[in-house]
């Protein structure tokens, strides 16, 4: 299906499921070469990365650990503004090689927050693996994104883990909003 509707918004197909799977295999091969004998910890950022990390792990053949974190935002008072909180950070990060697995790097704010928190735990290294990157939307300077599935324009997208109003995460391909972007 080339167009779908979720609630009030229409979306058109941007990346089919097949090229996503092929790209993920290539990322997994590259990570396997770079991290052979390092036993990295993959940390998936929920909810958006759940399908991506699931498929990536099927193609990863080196020894590794897999953990998940969740970023929750809540409104602080006027001085603190929107405060982010990280839930579920594993305890064994010190001295380890970390691969942070994201669905998408958009403004880059979430990623910068995550890295700040993880760095306090003194890992040996941190690299980023993101399925999607919107370079034109990234407003903060982000660290080098070592493993990127696809660079996409500044469109709002759903599917393959990404949602609109909580819906669409289970759609197999990636679809972009037609008309006004969020
Ligand atoms: P950030 O703007 O880079 O901090 O991205 C924060 C989060 O917003 C991402 O991890 C996604 O969950 C969500 N997000 C950003 N862009 C999109 C999009 O186009 N569709 C769905 N979710 C998005």
PDB file of C-alpha atoms and ligand atoms in Angstrom:
ATOM      1  CA  UNK A   1       0.000   0.000   0.000  1.00  0.00           C
ATOM      2  CA  UNK A   2       1.522   3.331  -1.039  1.00  0.00           C
ATOM      3  CA  UNK A   3      -0.581   5.671   1.078  1.00  0.00           C
ATOM      4  CA  UNK A   4      -2.057   5.206   4.526  1.00  0.00           C
ATOM      5  CA  UNK A   5      -4.119   7.281   6.896  1.00  0.00           C
ATOM      6  CA  UNK A   6      -3.534   7.534  10.634  1.00  0.00           C
ATOM      7  CA  UNK A   7      -6.087   9.622  12.481  1.00  0.00           C
ATOM      8  CA  UNK A   8      -6.184  13.005  10.719  1.00  0.00           C
ATOM      9  CA  UNK A   9      -2.989  12.577   8.717  1.00  0.00           C
ATOM     10  CA  UNK A  10      -2.118  10.982   5.385  1.00  0.00           C
ATOM     11  CA  UNK A  11       1.214   9.335   4.741  1.00  0.00           C
ATOM     12  CA  UNK A  12       2.964   8.040   1.632  1.00  0.00           C
ATOM     13  CA  UNK A  13       5.491   5.241   1.381  1.00  0.00           C
ATOM     14  CA  UNK A  14       9.070   6.439   1.758  1.00  0.00           C
ATOM     15  CA  UNK A  15      11.181   3.328   2.462  1.00  0.00           C
ATOM     16  CA  UNK A  16       9.897  -0.189   1.873  1.00  0.00           C
ATOM     17  CA  UNK A  17      10.506  -2.965   4.337  1.00  0.00           C
ATOM     18  CA  UNK A  18      12.934  -4.819   2.028  1.00  0.00           C
ATOM     19  CA  UNK A  19      15.544  -2.043   1.726  1.00  0.00           C
ATOM     20  CA  UNK A  20      15.261  -1.497   5.494  1.00  0.00           C
ATOM     21  CA  UNK A  21      16.151  -5.143   6.153  1.00  0.00           C
ATOM     22  CA  UNK A  22      19.032  -4.996   3.645  1.00  0.00           C
ATOM     23  CA  UNK A  23      20.443  -1.823   5.178  1.00  0.00           C
ATOM     24  CA  UNK A  24      20.211  -3.345   8.653  1.00  0.00           C
ATOM     25  CA  UNK A  25      22.192  -6.378   7.527  1.00  0.00           C
ATOM     26  CA  UNK A  26      24.951  -4.081   6.252  1.00  0.00           C
ATOM     27  CA  UNK A  27      24.979  -2.144   9.532  1.00  0.00           C
ATOM     28  CA  UNK A  28      25.204  -5.412  11.462  1.00  0.00           C
ATOM     29  CA  UNK A  29      28.130  -6.596   9.352  1.00  0.00           C
ATOM     30  CA  UNK A  30      29.947  -3.288   9.869  1.00  0.00           C
ATOM     31  CA  UNK A  31      29.326  -3.370  13.629  1.00  0.00           C
ATOM     32  CA  UNK A  32      30.473  -7.008  13.728  1.00  0.00           C
ATOM     33  CA  UNK A  33      33.792  -6.057  12.128  1.00  0.00           C
ATOM     34  CA  UNK A  34      34.302  -2.984  14.343  1.00  0.00           C
ATOM     35  CA  UNK A  35      33.402  -4.728  17.606  1.00  0.00           C
ATOM     36  CA  UNK A  36      34.767  -8.238  17.156  1.00  0.00           C
ATOM     37  CA  UNK A  37      35.959  -9.523  20.577  1.00  0.00           C
ATOM     38  CA  UNK A  38      34.725  -6.369  22.360  1.00  0.00           C
ATOM     39  CA  UNK A  39      31.416  -7.701  23.675  1.00  0.00           C
ATOM     40  CA  UNK A  40      29.608  -4.343  23.392  1.00  0.00           C
ATOM     41  CA  UNK A  41      26.422  -3.479  25.244  1.00  0.00           C
ATOM     42  CA  UNK A  42      23.663  -2.449  22.821  1.00  0.00           C
ATOM     43  CA  UNK A  43      21.293  -0.041  24.542  1.00  0.00           C
ATOM     44  CA  UNK A  44      17.980   0.368  22.706  1.00  0.00           C
ATOM     45  CA  UNK A  45      16.007   3.549  23.331  1.00  0.00           C
ATOM     46  CA  UNK A  46      12.321   2.682  23.770  1.00  0.00           C
ATOM     47  CA  UNK A  47       9.743   2.816  22.397  1.00  0.00           C
ATOM     48  CA  UNK A  48      10.788   3.754  18.881  1.00  0.00           C
ATOM     49  CA  UNK A  49      13.801   1.458  18.472  1.00  0.00           C
ATOM     50  CA  UNK A  50      12.092  -1.831  19.371  1.00  0.00           C
ATOM     51  CA  UNK A  51      11.681  -3.198  15.823  1.00  0.00           C
ATOM     52  CA  UNK A  52      15.004  -1.826  14.609  1.00  0.00           C
ATOM     53  CA  UNK A  53      17.054  -3.313  17.449  1.00  0.00           C
ATOM     54  CA  UNK A  54      15.119  -6.590  17.160  1.00  0.00           C
ATOM     55  CA  UNK A  55      15.984  -6.969  13.494  1.00  0.00           C
ATOM     56  CA  UNK A  56      19.542  -5.687  13.999  1.00  0.00           C
ATOM     57  CA  UNK A  57      20.185  -8.298  16.686  1.00  0.00           C
ATOM     58  CA  UNK A  58      19.073 -11.090  14.355  1.00  0.00           C
ATOM     59  CA  UNK A  59      21.988 -10.117  12.092  1.00  0.00           C
ATOM     60  CA  UNK A  60      24.601  -9.507  14.813  1.00  0.00           C
ATOM     61  CA  UNK A  61      26.831 -12.547  15.263  1.00  0.00           C
ATOM     62  CA  UNK A  62      29.436 -11.259  17.772  1.00  0.00           C
ATOM     63  CA  UNK A  63      29.077 -11.690  21.537  1.00  0.00           C
ATOM     64  CA  UNK A  64      27.120  -8.791  23.041  1.00  0.00           C
ATOM     65  CA  UNK A  65      24.671  -7.722  25.705  1.00  0.00           C
ATOM     66  CA  UNK A  66      21.333  -6.017  25.038  1.00  0.00           C
ATOM     67  CA  UNK A  67      19.628  -3.531  27.337  1.00  0.00           C
ATOM     68  CA  UNK A  68      16.851  -0.973  26.991  1.00  0.00           C
ATOM     69  CA  UNK A  69      16.276   2.502  28.353  1.00  0.00           C
ATOM     70  CA  UNK A  70      13.363   4.859  28.157  1.00  0.00           C
ATOM     71  CA  UNK A  71      13.426   8.646  28.181  1.00  0.00           C
ATOM     72  CA  UNK A  72      10.471  10.206  29.874  1.00  0.00           C
ATOM     73  CA  UNK A  73       9.713  13.913  29.668  1.00  0.00           C
ATOM     74  CA  UNK A  74       7.699  15.786  32.204  1.00  0.00           C
ATOM     75  CA  UNK A  75       6.896  19.445  32.624  1.00  0.00           C
ATOM     76  CA  UNK A  76       9.089  20.990  35.294  1.00  0.00           C
ATOM     77  CA  UNK A  77       8.376  24.303  36.907  1.00  0.00           C
ATOM     78  CA  UNK A  78       8.977  27.543  35.035  1.00  0.00           C
ATOM     79  CA  UNK A  79      12.689  27.606  35.790  1.00  0.00           C
ATOM     80  CA  UNK A  80      13.401  24.007  34.790  1.00  0.00           C
ATOM     81  CA  UNK A  81      11.072  23.789  31.776  1.00  0.00           C
ATOM     82  CA  UNK A  82      10.716  20.392  30.136  1.00  0.00           C
ATOM     83  CA  UNK A  83      12.760  17.939  32.213  1.00  0.00           C
ATOM     84  CA  UNK A  84      13.930  14.626  30.843  1.00  0.00           C
ATOM     85  CA  UNK A  85      14.492  11.543  32.928  1.00  0.00           C
ATOM     86  CA  UNK A  86      16.223   8.327  31.931  1.00  0.00           C
ATOM     87  CA  UNK A  87      14.708   5.049  33.103  1.00  0.00           C
ATOM     88  CA  UNK A  88      16.450   1.700  33.157  1.00  0.00           C
ATOM     89  CA  UNK A  89      20.115   2.518  32.624  1.00  0.00           C
ATOM     90  CA  UNK A  90      22.094  -0.693  33.283  1.00  0.00           C
ATOM     91  CA  UNK A  91      24.597  -0.682  36.181  1.00  0.00           C
ATOM     92  CA  UNK A  92      27.501  -2.369  34.383  1.00  0.00           C
ATOM     93  CA  UNK A  93      28.476   0.376  31.953  1.00  0.00           C
ATOM     94  CA  UNK A  94      31.824   1.377  33.475  1.00  0.00           C
ATOM     95  CA  UNK A  95      34.698   0.442  31.157  1.00  0.00           C
ATOM     96  CA  UNK A  96      32.385  -1.093  28.539  1.00  0.00           C
ATOM     97  CA  UNK A  97      31.863  -0.349  24.844  1.00  0.00           C
ATOM     98  CA  UNK A  98      28.351   1.021  24.395  1.00  0.00           C
ATOM     99  CA  UNK A  99      26.303   1.160  21.197  1.00  0.00           C
ATOM    100  CA  UNK A 100      23.254   3.345  21.658  1.00  0.00           C
ATOM    101  CA  UNK A 101      20.451   2.271  19.306  1.00  0.00           C
ATOM    102  CA  UNK A 102      17.942   4.973  18.317  1.00  0.00           C
ATOM    103  CA  UNK A 103      14.980   5.001  15.943  1.00  0.00           C
ATOM    104  CA  UNK A 104      15.656   8.520  14.712  1.00  0.00           C
ATOM    105  CA  UNK A 105      17.882  11.494  15.415  1.00  0.00           C
ATOM    106  CA  UNK A 106      15.715  14.525  14.744  1.00  0.00           C
ATOM    107  CA  UNK A 107      16.672  17.679  16.697  1.00  0.00           C
ATOM    108  CA  UNK A 108      19.400  15.669  18.461  1.00  0.00           C
ATOM    109  CA  UNK A 109      18.277  16.830  21.914  1.00  0.00           C
ATOM    110  CA  UNK A 110      17.314  13.363  23.144  1.00  0.00           C
ATOM    111  CA  UNK A 111      20.607  11.923  21.964  1.00  0.00           C
ATOM    112  CA  UNK A 112      22.638  14.631  23.677  1.00  0.00           C
ATOM    113  CA  UNK A 113      20.725  14.086  26.902  1.00  0.00           C
ATOM    114  CA  UNK A 114      21.312  10.322  26.726  1.00  0.00           C
ATOM    115  CA  UNK A 115      25.017  10.702  26.061  1.00  0.00           C
ATOM    116  CA  UNK A 116      25.429  13.136  28.934  1.00  0.00           C
ATOM    117  CA  UNK A 117      23.845  10.660  31.355  1.00  0.00           C
ATOM    118  CA  UNK A 118      25.686   7.610  30.025  1.00  0.00           C
ATOM    119  CA  UNK A 119      29.071   9.365  30.029  1.00  0.00           C
ATOM    120  CA  UNK A 120      28.769   9.917  33.779  1.00  0.00           C
ATOM    121  CA  UNK A 121      28.945   6.119  34.161  1.00  0.00           C
ATOM    122  CA  UNK A 122      32.423   6.125  32.541  1.00  0.00           C
ATOM    123  CA  UNK A 123      32.012   3.702  29.638  1.00  0.00           C
ATOM    124  CA  UNK A 124      35.098   2.864  27.577  1.00  0.00           C
ATOM    125  CA  UNK A 125      33.384   4.169  24.432  1.00  0.00           C
ATOM    126  CA  UNK A 126      29.959   5.211  23.119  1.00  0.00           C
ATOM    127  CA  UNK A 127      28.843   5.001  19.500  1.00  0.00           C
ATOM    128  CA  UNK A 128      25.460   5.752  18.013  1.00  0.00           C
ATOM    129  CA  UNK A 129      23.472   3.486  15.738  1.00  0.00           C
ATOM    130  CA  UNK A 130      20.325   5.141  14.413  1.00  0.00           C
ATOM    131  CA  UNK A 131      17.934   3.872  11.792  1.00  0.00           C
ATOM    132  CA  UNK A 132      17.098   7.382  10.578  1.00  0.00           C
ATOM    133  CA  UNK A 133      18.732  10.794  10.706  1.00  0.00           C
ATOM    134  CA  UNK A 134      17.190  14.099   9.695  1.00  0.00           C
ATOM    135  CA  UNK A 135      20.327  16.222   9.239  1.00  0.00           C
ATOM    136  CA  UNK A 136      18.321  19.357   8.419  1.00  0.00           C
ATOM    137  CA  UNK A 137      16.358  19.109  11.655  1.00  0.00           C
ATOM    138  CA  UNK A 138      19.325  18.542  13.935  1.00  0.00           C
ATOM    139  CA  UNK A 139      19.696  21.795  15.841  1.00  0.00           C
ATOM    140  CA  UNK A 140      22.197  20.827  18.511  1.00  0.00           C
ATOM    141  CA  UNK A 141      25.676  19.633  17.686  1.00  0.00           C
ATOM    142  CA  UNK A 142      25.513  15.866  18.021  1.00  0.00           C
ATOM    143  CA  UNK A 143      28.448  13.483  18.226  1.00  0.00           C
ATOM    144  CA  UNK A 144      29.422  11.631  15.075  1.00  0.00           C
ATOM    145  CA  UNK A 145      26.633   9.220  14.146  1.00  0.00           C
ATOM    146  CA  UNK A 146      28.761   6.202  13.329  1.00  0.00           C
ATOM    147  CA  UNK A 147      26.012   3.896  12.074  1.00  0.00           C
ATOM    148  CA  UNK A 148      23.118   5.505  10.187  1.00  0.00           C
ATOM    149  CA  UNK A 149      20.519   3.487   8.293  1.00  0.00           C
ATOM    150  CA  UNK A 150      19.086   6.288   6.168  1.00  0.00           C
ATOM    151  CA  UNK A 151      19.426  10.058   6.037  1.00  0.00           C
ATOM    152  CA  UNK A 152      16.001  11.516   5.328  1.00  0.00           C
ATOM    153  CA  UNK A 153      14.575  14.996   4.681  1.00  0.00           C
ATOM    154  CA  UNK A 154      12.879  16.956   7.411  1.00  0.00           C
ATOM    155  CA  UNK A 155       9.519  15.153   7.058  1.00  0.00           C
ATOM    156  CA  UNK A 156       7.414  13.605   9.802  1.00  0.00           C
ATOM    157  CA  UNK A 157       7.596   9.819   9.416  1.00  0.00           C
ATOM    158  CA  UNK A 158       5.813   6.798  10.868  1.00  0.00           C
ATOM    159  CA  UNK A 159       6.198   3.048  10.733  1.00  0.00           C
ATOM    160  CA  UNK A 160       8.860   0.527  11.646  1.00  0.00           C
ATOM    161  CA  UNK A 161       8.763   1.585  15.307  1.00  0.00           C
ATOM    162  CA  UNK A 162       7.936   5.259  14.828  1.00  0.00           C
ATOM    163  CA  UNK A 163       4.512   6.525  15.815  1.00  0.00           C
ATOM    164  CA  UNK A 164       1.969   9.247  15.190  1.00  0.00           C
ATOM    165  CA  UNK A 165      -0.187   9.805  18.288  1.00  0.00           C
ATOM    166  CA  UNK A 166       0.910   6.389  19.543  1.00  0.00           C
ATOM    167  CA  UNK A 167      -0.194   4.641  16.351  1.00  0.00           C
ATOM    168  CA  UNK A 168       1.663   3.159  13.397  1.00  0.00           C
ATOM    169  CA  UNK A 169       4.660   1.609  15.154  1.00  0.00           C
ATOM    170  CA  UNK A 170       3.761  -1.833  13.769  1.00  0.00           C
ATOM    171  CA  UNK A 171       3.682  -0.740  10.124  1.00  0.00           C
ATOM    172  CA  UNK A 172       6.384  -2.545   8.136  1.00  0.00           C
ATOM    173  CA  UNK A 173       7.741   0.266   5.956  1.00  0.00           C
ATOM    174  CA  UNK A 174       8.478   3.906   6.706  1.00  0.00           C
ATOM    175  CA  UNK A 175       5.896   6.456   5.566  1.00  0.00           C
ATOM    176  CA  UNK A 176       6.164  10.255   5.359  1.00  0.00           C
ATOM    177  CA  UNK A 177       3.387  12.727   6.127  1.00  0.00           C
ATOM    178  CA  UNK A 178       1.821  14.313   3.082  1.00  0.00           C
ATOM    179  CA  UNK A 179       1.148  18.017   3.411  1.00  0.00           C
ATOM    180  CA  UNK A 180       1.968  19.969   6.543  1.00  0.00           C
ATOM    181  CA  UNK A 181       4.840  18.519   8.621  1.00  0.00           C
ATOM    182  CA  UNK A 182       4.708  18.304  12.407  1.00  0.00           C
TER     183      UNK A 182
HETATM  184  P1  LIG B   1      14.970  14.402  18.924  1.00  0.00           P
HETATM  185  O1  LIG B   1      14.242  15.581  18.356  1.00  0.00           O
HETATM  186  O2  LIG B   1      16.203  14.084  18.091  1.00  0.00           O
HETATM  187  O3  LIG B   1      15.295  14.619  20.379  1.00  0.00           O
HETATM  188  O4  LIG B   1      13.997  13.151  18.782  1.00  0.00           O
HETATM  189  C1  LIG B   1      13.219  12.722  19.862  1.00  0.00           C
HETATM  190  C2  LIG B   1      12.287  11.610  19.537  1.00  0.00           C
HETATM  191  O5  LIG B   1      11.198  12.161  18.819  1.00  0.00           O
HETATM  192  C3  LIG B   1      12.788  10.460  18.666  1.00  0.00           C
HETATM  193  O6  LIG B   1      13.486   9.465  19.359  1.00  0.00           O
HETATM  194  C4  LIG B   1      11.457   9.929  18.136  1.00  0.00           C
HETATM  195  O7  LIG B   1      10.883   9.027  19.050  1.00  0.00           O
HETATM  196  C5  LIG B   1      10.615  11.186  18.018  1.00  0.00           C
HETATM  197  N1  LIG B   1      10.598  11.645  16.629  1.00  0.00           N
HETATM  198  C6  LIG B   1      11.381  12.550  16.028  1.00  0.00           C
HETATM  199  N2  LIG B   1      11.058  12.697  14.715  1.00  0.00           N
HETATM  200  C7  LIG B   1      10.012  11.854  14.502  1.00  0.00           C
HETATM  201  C8  LIG B   1       9.222  11.532  13.345  1.00  0.00           C
HETATM  202  O8  LIG B   1       9.401  12.034  12.212  1.00  0.00           O
HETATM  203  N3  LIG B   1       8.236  10.604  13.529  1.00  0.00           N
HETATM  204  C9  LIG B   1       7.992  10.002  14.728  1.00  0.00           C
HETATM  205  N4  LIG B   1       8.708  10.268  15.814  1.00  0.00           N
HETATM  206  C10 LIG B   1       9.713  11.189  15.715  1.00  0.00           C
END
